[in-house]
Tab-separated table of C-alpha atoms in Angstrom:
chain	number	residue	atom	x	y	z
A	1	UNK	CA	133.627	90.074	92.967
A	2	UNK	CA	134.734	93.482	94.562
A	3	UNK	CA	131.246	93.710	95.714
A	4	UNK	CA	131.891	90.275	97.638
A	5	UNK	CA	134.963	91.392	98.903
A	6	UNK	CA	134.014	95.044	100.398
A	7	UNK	CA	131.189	93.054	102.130
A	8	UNK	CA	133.446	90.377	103.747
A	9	UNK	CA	135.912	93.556	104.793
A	10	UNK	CA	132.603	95.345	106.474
A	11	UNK	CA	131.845	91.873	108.512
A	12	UNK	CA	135.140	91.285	109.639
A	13	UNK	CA	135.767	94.835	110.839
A	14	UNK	CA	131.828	95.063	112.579
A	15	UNK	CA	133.175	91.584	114.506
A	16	UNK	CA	136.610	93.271	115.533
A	17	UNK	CA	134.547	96.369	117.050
A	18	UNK	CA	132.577	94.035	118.501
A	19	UNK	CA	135.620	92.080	119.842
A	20	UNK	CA	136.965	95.063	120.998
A	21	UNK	CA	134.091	96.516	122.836
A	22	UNK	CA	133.599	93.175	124.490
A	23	UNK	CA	137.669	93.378	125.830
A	24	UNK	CA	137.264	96.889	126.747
A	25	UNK	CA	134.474	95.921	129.310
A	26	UNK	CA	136.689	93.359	130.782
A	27	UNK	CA	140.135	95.628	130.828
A	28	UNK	CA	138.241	98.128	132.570
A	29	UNK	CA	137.254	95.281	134.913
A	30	UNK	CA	140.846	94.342	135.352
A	31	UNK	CA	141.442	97.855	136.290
A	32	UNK	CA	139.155	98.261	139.154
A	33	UNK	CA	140.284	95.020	140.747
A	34	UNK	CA	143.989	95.995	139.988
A	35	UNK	CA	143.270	99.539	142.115
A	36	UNK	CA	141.357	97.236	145.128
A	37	UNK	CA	144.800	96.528	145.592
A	38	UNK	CA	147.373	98.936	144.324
A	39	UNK	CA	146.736	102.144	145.318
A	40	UNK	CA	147.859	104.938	142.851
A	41	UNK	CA	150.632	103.735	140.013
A	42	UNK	CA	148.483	104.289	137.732
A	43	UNK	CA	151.278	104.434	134.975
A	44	UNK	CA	153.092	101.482	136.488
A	45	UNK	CA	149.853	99.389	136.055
A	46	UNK	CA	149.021	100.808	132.677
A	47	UNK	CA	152.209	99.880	131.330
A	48	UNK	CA	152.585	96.596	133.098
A	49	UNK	CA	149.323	95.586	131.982
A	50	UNK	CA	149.986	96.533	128.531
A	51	UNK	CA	153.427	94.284	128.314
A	52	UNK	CA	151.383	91.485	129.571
A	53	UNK	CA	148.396	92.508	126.947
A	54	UNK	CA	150.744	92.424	123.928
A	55	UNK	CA	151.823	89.324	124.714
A	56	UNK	CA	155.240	90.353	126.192
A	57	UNK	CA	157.470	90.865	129.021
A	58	UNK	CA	158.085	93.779	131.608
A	59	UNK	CA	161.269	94.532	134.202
A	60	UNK	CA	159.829	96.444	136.504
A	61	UNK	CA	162.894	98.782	138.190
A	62	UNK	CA	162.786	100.522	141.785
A	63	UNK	CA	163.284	100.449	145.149
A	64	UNK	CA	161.842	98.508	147.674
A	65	UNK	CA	158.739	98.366	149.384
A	66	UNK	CA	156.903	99.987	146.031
A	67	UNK	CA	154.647	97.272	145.723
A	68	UNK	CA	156.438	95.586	142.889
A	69	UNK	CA	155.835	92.482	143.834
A	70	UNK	CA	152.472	93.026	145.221
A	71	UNK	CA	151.151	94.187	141.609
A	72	UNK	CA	152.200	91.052	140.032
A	73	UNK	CA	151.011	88.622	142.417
A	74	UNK	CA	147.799	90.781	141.556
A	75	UNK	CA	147.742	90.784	138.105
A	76	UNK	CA	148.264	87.161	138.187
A	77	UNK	CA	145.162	86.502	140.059
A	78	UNK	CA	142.812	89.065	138.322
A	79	UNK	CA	144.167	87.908	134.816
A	80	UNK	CA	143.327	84.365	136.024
A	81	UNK	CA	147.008	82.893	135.319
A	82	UNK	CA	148.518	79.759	137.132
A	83	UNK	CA	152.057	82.032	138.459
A	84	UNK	CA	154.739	81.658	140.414
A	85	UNK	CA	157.788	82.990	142.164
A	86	UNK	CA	162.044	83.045	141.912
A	87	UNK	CA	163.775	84.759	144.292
A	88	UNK	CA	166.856	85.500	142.410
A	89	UNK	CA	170.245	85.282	144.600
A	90	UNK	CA	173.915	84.868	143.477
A	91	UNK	CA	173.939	80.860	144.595
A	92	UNK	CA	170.813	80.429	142.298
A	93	UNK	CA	171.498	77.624	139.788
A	94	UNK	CA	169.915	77.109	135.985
A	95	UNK	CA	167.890	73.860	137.440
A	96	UNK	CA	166.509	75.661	139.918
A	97	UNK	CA	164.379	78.000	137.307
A	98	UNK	CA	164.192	74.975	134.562
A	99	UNK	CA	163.631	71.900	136.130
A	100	UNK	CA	166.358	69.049	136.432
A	101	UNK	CA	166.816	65.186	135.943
A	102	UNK	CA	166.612	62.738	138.386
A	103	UNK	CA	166.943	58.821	138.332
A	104	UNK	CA	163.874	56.896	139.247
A	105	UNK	CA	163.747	53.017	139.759
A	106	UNK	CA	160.830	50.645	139.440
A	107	UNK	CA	159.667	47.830	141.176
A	108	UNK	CA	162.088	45.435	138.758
A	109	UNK	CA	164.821	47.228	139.188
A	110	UNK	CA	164.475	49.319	135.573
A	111	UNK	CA	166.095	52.587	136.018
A	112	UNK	CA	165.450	55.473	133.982
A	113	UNK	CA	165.467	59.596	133.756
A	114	UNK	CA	162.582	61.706	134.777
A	115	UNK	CA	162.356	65.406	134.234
A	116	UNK	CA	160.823	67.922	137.176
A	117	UNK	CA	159.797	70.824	135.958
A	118	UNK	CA	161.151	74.080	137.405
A	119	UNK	CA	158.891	76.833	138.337
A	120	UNK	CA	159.618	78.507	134.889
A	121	UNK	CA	156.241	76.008	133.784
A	122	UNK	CA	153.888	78.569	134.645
A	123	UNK	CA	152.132	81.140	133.134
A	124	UNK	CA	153.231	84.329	134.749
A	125	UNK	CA	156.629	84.442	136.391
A	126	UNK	CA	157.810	86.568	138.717
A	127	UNK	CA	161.398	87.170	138.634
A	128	UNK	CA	162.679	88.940	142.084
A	129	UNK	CA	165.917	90.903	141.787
A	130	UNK	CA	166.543	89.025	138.440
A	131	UNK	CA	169.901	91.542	138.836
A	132	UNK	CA	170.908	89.114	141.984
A	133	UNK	CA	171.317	86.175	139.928
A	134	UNK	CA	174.675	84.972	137.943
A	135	UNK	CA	174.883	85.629	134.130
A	136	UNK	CA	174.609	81.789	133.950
A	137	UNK	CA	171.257	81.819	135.517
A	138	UNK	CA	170.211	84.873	134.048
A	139	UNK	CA	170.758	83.063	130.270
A	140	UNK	CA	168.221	80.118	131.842
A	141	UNK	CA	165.745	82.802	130.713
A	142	UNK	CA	166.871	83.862	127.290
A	143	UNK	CA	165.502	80.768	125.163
A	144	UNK	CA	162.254	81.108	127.318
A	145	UNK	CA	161.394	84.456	126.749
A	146	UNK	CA	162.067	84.314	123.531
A	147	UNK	CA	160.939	81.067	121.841
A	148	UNK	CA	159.015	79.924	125.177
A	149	UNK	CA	160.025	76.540	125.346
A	150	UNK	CA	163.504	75.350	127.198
A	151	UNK	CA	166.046	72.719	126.215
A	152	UNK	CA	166.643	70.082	129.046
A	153	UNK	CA	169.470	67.124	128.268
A	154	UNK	CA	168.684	67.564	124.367
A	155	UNK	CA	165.466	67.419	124.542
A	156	UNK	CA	162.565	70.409	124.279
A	157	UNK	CA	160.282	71.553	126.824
A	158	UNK	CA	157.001	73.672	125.369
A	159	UNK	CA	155.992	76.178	128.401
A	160	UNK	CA	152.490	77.159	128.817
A	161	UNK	CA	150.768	79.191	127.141
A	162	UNK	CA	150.602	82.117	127.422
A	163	UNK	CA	153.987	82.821	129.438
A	164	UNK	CA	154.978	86.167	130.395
A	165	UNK	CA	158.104	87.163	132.763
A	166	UNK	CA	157.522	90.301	135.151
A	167	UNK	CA	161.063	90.963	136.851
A	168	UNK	CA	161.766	93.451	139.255
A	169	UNK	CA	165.420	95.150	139.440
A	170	UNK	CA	166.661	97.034	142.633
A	171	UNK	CA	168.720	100.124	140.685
A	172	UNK	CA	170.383	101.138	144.101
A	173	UNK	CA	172.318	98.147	145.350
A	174	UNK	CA	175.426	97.472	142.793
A	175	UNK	CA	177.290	95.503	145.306
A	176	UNK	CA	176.201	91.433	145.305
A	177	UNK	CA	174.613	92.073	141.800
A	178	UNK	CA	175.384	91.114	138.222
A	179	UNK	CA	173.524	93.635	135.618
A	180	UNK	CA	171.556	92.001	132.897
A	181	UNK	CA	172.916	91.684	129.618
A	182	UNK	CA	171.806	93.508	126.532
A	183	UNK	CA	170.659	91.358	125.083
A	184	UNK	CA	168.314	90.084	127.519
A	185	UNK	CA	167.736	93.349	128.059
A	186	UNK	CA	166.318	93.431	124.679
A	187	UNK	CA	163.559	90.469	125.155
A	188	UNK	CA	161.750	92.547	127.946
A	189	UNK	CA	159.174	94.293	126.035
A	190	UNK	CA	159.254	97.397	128.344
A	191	UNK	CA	161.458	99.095	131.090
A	192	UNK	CA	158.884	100.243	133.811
A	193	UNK	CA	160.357	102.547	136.515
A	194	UNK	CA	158.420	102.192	139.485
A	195	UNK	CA	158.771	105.508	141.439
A	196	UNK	CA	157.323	106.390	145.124
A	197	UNK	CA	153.343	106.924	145.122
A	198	UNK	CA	151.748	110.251	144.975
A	199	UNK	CA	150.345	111.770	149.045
A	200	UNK	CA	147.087	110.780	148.413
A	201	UNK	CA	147.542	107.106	147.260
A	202	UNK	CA	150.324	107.146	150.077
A	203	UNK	CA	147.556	107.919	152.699
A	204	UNK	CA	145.547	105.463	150.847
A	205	UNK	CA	148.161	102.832	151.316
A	206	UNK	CA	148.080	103.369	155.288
A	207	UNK	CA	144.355	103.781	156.204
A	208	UNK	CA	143.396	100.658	153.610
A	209	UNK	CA	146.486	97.998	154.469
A	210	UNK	CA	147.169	98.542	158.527
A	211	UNK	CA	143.378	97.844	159.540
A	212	UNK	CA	142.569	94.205	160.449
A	213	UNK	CA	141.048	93.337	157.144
A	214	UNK	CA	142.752	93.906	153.674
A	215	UNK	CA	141.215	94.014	150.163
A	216	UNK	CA	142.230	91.641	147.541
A	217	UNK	CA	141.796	91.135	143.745
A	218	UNK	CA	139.316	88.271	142.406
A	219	UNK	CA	139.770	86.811	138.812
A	220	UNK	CA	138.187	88.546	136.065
A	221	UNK	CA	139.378	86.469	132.978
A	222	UNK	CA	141.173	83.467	132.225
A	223	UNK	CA	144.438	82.407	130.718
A	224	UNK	CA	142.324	81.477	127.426
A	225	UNK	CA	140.253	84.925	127.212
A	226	UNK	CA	143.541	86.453	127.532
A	227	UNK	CA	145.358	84.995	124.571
A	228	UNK	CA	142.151	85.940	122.745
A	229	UNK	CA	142.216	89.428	123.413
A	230	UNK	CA	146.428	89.047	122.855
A	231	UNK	CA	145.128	87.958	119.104
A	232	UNK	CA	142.811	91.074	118.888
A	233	UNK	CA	144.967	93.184	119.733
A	234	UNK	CA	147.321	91.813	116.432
A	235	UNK	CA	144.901	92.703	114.427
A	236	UNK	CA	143.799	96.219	115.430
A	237	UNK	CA	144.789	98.604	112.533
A	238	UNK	CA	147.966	100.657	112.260
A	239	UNK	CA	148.062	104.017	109.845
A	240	UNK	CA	150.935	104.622	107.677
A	241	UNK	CA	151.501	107.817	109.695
A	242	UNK	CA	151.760	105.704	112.820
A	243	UNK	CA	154.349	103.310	111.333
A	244	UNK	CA	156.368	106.161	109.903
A	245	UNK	CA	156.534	107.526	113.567
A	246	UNK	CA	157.870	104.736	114.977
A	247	UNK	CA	160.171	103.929	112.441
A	248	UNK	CA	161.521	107.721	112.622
A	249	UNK	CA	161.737	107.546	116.046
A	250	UNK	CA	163.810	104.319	116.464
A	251	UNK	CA	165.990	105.017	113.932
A	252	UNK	CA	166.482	108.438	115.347
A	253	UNK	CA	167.923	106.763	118.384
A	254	UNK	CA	170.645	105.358	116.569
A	255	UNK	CA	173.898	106.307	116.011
A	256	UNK	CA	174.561	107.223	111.642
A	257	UNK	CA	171.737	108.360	111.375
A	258	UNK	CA	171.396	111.916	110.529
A	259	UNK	CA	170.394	113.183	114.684
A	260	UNK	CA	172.907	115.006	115.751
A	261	UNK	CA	172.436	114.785	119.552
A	262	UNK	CA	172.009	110.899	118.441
A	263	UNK	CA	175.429	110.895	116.995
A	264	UNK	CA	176.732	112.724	120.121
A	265	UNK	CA	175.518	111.099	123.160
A	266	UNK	CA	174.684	107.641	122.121
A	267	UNK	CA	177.133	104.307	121.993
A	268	UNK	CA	174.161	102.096	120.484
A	269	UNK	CA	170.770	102.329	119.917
A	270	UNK	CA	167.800	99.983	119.592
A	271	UNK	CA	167.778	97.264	117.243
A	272	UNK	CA	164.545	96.392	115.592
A	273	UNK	CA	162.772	94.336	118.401
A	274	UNK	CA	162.050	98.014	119.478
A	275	UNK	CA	160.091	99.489	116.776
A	276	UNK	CA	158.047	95.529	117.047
A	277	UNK	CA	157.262	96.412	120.465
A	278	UNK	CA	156.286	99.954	119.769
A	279	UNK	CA	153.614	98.662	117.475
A	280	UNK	CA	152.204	96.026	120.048
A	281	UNK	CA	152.162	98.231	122.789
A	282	UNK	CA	150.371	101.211	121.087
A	283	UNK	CA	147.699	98.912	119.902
A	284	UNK	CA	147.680	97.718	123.424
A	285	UNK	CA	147.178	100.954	124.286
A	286	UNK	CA	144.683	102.329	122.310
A	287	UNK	CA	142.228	99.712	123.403
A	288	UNK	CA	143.133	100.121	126.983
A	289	UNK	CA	141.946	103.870	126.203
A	290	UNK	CA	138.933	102.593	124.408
A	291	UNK	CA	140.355	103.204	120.462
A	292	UNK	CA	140.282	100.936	117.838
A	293	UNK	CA	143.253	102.237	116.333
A	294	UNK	CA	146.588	103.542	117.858
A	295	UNK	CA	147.649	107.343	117.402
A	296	UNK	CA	151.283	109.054	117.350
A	297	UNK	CA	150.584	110.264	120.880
A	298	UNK	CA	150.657	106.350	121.509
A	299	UNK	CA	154.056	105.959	120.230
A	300	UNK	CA	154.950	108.512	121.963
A	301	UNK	CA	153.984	108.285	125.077
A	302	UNK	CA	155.275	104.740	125.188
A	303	UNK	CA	158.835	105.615	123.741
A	304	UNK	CA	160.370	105.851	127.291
A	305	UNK	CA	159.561	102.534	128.593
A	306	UNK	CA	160.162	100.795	125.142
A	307	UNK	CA	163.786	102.278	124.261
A	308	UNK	CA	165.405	102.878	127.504
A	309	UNK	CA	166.674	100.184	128.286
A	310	UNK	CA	167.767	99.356	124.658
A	311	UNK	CA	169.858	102.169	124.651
A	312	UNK	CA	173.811	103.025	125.873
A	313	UNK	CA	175.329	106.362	125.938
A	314	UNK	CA	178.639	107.471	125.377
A	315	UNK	CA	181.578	107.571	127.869
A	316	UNK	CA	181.251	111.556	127.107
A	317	UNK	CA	177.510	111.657	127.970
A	318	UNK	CA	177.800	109.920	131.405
A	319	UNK	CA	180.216	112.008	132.497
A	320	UNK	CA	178.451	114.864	131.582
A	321	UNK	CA	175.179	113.555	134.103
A	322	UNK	CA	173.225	112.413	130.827
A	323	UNK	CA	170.988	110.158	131.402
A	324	UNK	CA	168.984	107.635	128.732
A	325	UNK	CA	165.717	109.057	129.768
A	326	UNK	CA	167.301	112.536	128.579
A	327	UNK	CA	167.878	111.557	125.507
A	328	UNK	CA	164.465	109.563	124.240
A	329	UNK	CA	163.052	112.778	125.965
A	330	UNK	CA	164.575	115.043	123.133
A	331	UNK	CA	164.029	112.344	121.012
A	332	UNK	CA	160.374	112.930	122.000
A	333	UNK	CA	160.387	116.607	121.766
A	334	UNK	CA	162.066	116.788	118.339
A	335	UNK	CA	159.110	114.359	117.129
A	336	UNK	CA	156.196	116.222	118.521
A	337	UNK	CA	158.134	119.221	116.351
């Protein structure tokens, strides 16, 4: 019988290297016609990519005219996803993400309701300045992201499958905008900060997208092979050393428990949807690097964009000109040891 069984483990894990090889070959795919198009970023593609890999969502956070918008529009095409596009501003209404009710009349006179569907039924949404937006339209979101399906007049509406949300947040303008609440905060899988692009991608940007022709992305998989390689990456293998890490490391970055410079600087820490996301992304991760399992320097390397924005500091702290990244940076430091 254990002879049986130590067989059946051998096949299964020869078809999930197999698997895997197979998705590596098409992520590295992804990659080149992500760069056709996005010049530099490389860490603002990586970790995009690997929100929309683990099956999750991403708020992508900077200024304008980074190309914020630009990568998704890209990633929807290369990942072969039907997407679309809110432009979140303060007169934005729920119905106008969902869908609404109207009343339609036949030929005899019969009247009844029909639902239009919003342009949340898609597959990749791109949420513009989601930060513009009321709270009441912000909440639109909440059910969606989290159980993907939407309530309309009593009655549920299953989204498409897969569905991921990529927002984009201006941090500089306060005035005209209403910041997200925590716990909506909490459903993005990852914070990405999207900073200004090295010289040489810069010079890249102006000699490759002010000529008369411009390069664009072509589709490398499809909504379906997606979800598949979603489903591999569940099943990649996590070490008891990895789990410890990220289990040390969250609950580091909470208050009452035993970190001092925790205790100190922090209001409230990360609730467990962090230390779920830490373990999707590094798996993510690994086979975007070409591993079959994920390491410590996975976690991380990923514990910035994971806990930031899961995070509050104390009154104390911000007066002090701590910021969030400070802390999950000693947080980092007094893991590596």
């Amino acid at each position: 019988m254990s002879v049986m069984k130590g067989a059946t483990e051998a096949t299964d894990e020869r078809a999930i290297v197999a698997a895997a090889e197979n998705a590596l070959a098409e992520i590295a795919l992804v990659r080149a016609e992500v760069g056709k198009v996005i010049f530099g970023q490389e860490n603002v593609v990586e970790q995009t990519l690997l929100a929309v890999l683990s099956g999750g969502h991403a708020l992508l956070v900077g200024v304008p005219g980074l190309a914020k918008t630009k990568l998704v529009a890209t990633l929807g095409t290369v990942l072969g996803l039907d997407s679309s596009r809110v432009q979140f501003t303060p007169d934005l209404m729920p119905s106008d993400i969902l869908g609404s009710e109207v009343m339609d009349q036949d030929a005899a006179g019969h009247r009844s309701f029909r639902f239009i569907p919003g342009p949340i039924f898609t597959q990749l949404l791109m949420a513009d300045e989601i930060n513009r937006a009321s709270p009441r339209t912000q909440s639109a979101l909440l059910q969606a992201m989290q159980e993907y399906h939407i309530t309309v007049a009593g009655a549920r509406k299953d989204l498409p499958q897969p569905f991921h949300v990529l927002a984009t947040q201006n941090p500089l303008e306060q005035e005209g905008t209403y910041p997200l609440p925590e716990a909506q905060l909490d459903r993005f899988l990852m914070q990405v900060d999207v900073g200004y692009p090295e010289l040489a991608a810069e010079r890249q940007i102006l000699l490759e997208t002010t000529g008369v022709t411009e390069a664009s992305a072509r589709p490398v998989i499809d909504a379906a092979r997606l979800q598949q390689i979603q489903s591999l990456i569940r099943q990649m293998p996590v070490g008891e050393k990895v789990v410890d890490a990220i289990l040390d490391l969250v609950r580091s970055a909470r208050p009452g428990n035993g970190n001092a410079a925790t205790d100190k600087n922090v209001a409230w820490g990360p609730g467990p949807r962090a230390g779920q996301a830490l373990m999707l992304c590094a798996r993510a991760r690994a086979l975007y690097d070409g591993r079959l399992a994920p390491s410590i320097d996975d976690i991380l390397a990923l514990a910035e964009p994971v806990l930031q924005h899961r995070m509050a500091l104390t009154f104390a702290a911000r007066a002090e000109g701590m910021t969030v990244r400070d802390v999950v940076a000693e947080l980092v430091k007094q893991a590596k040891g």
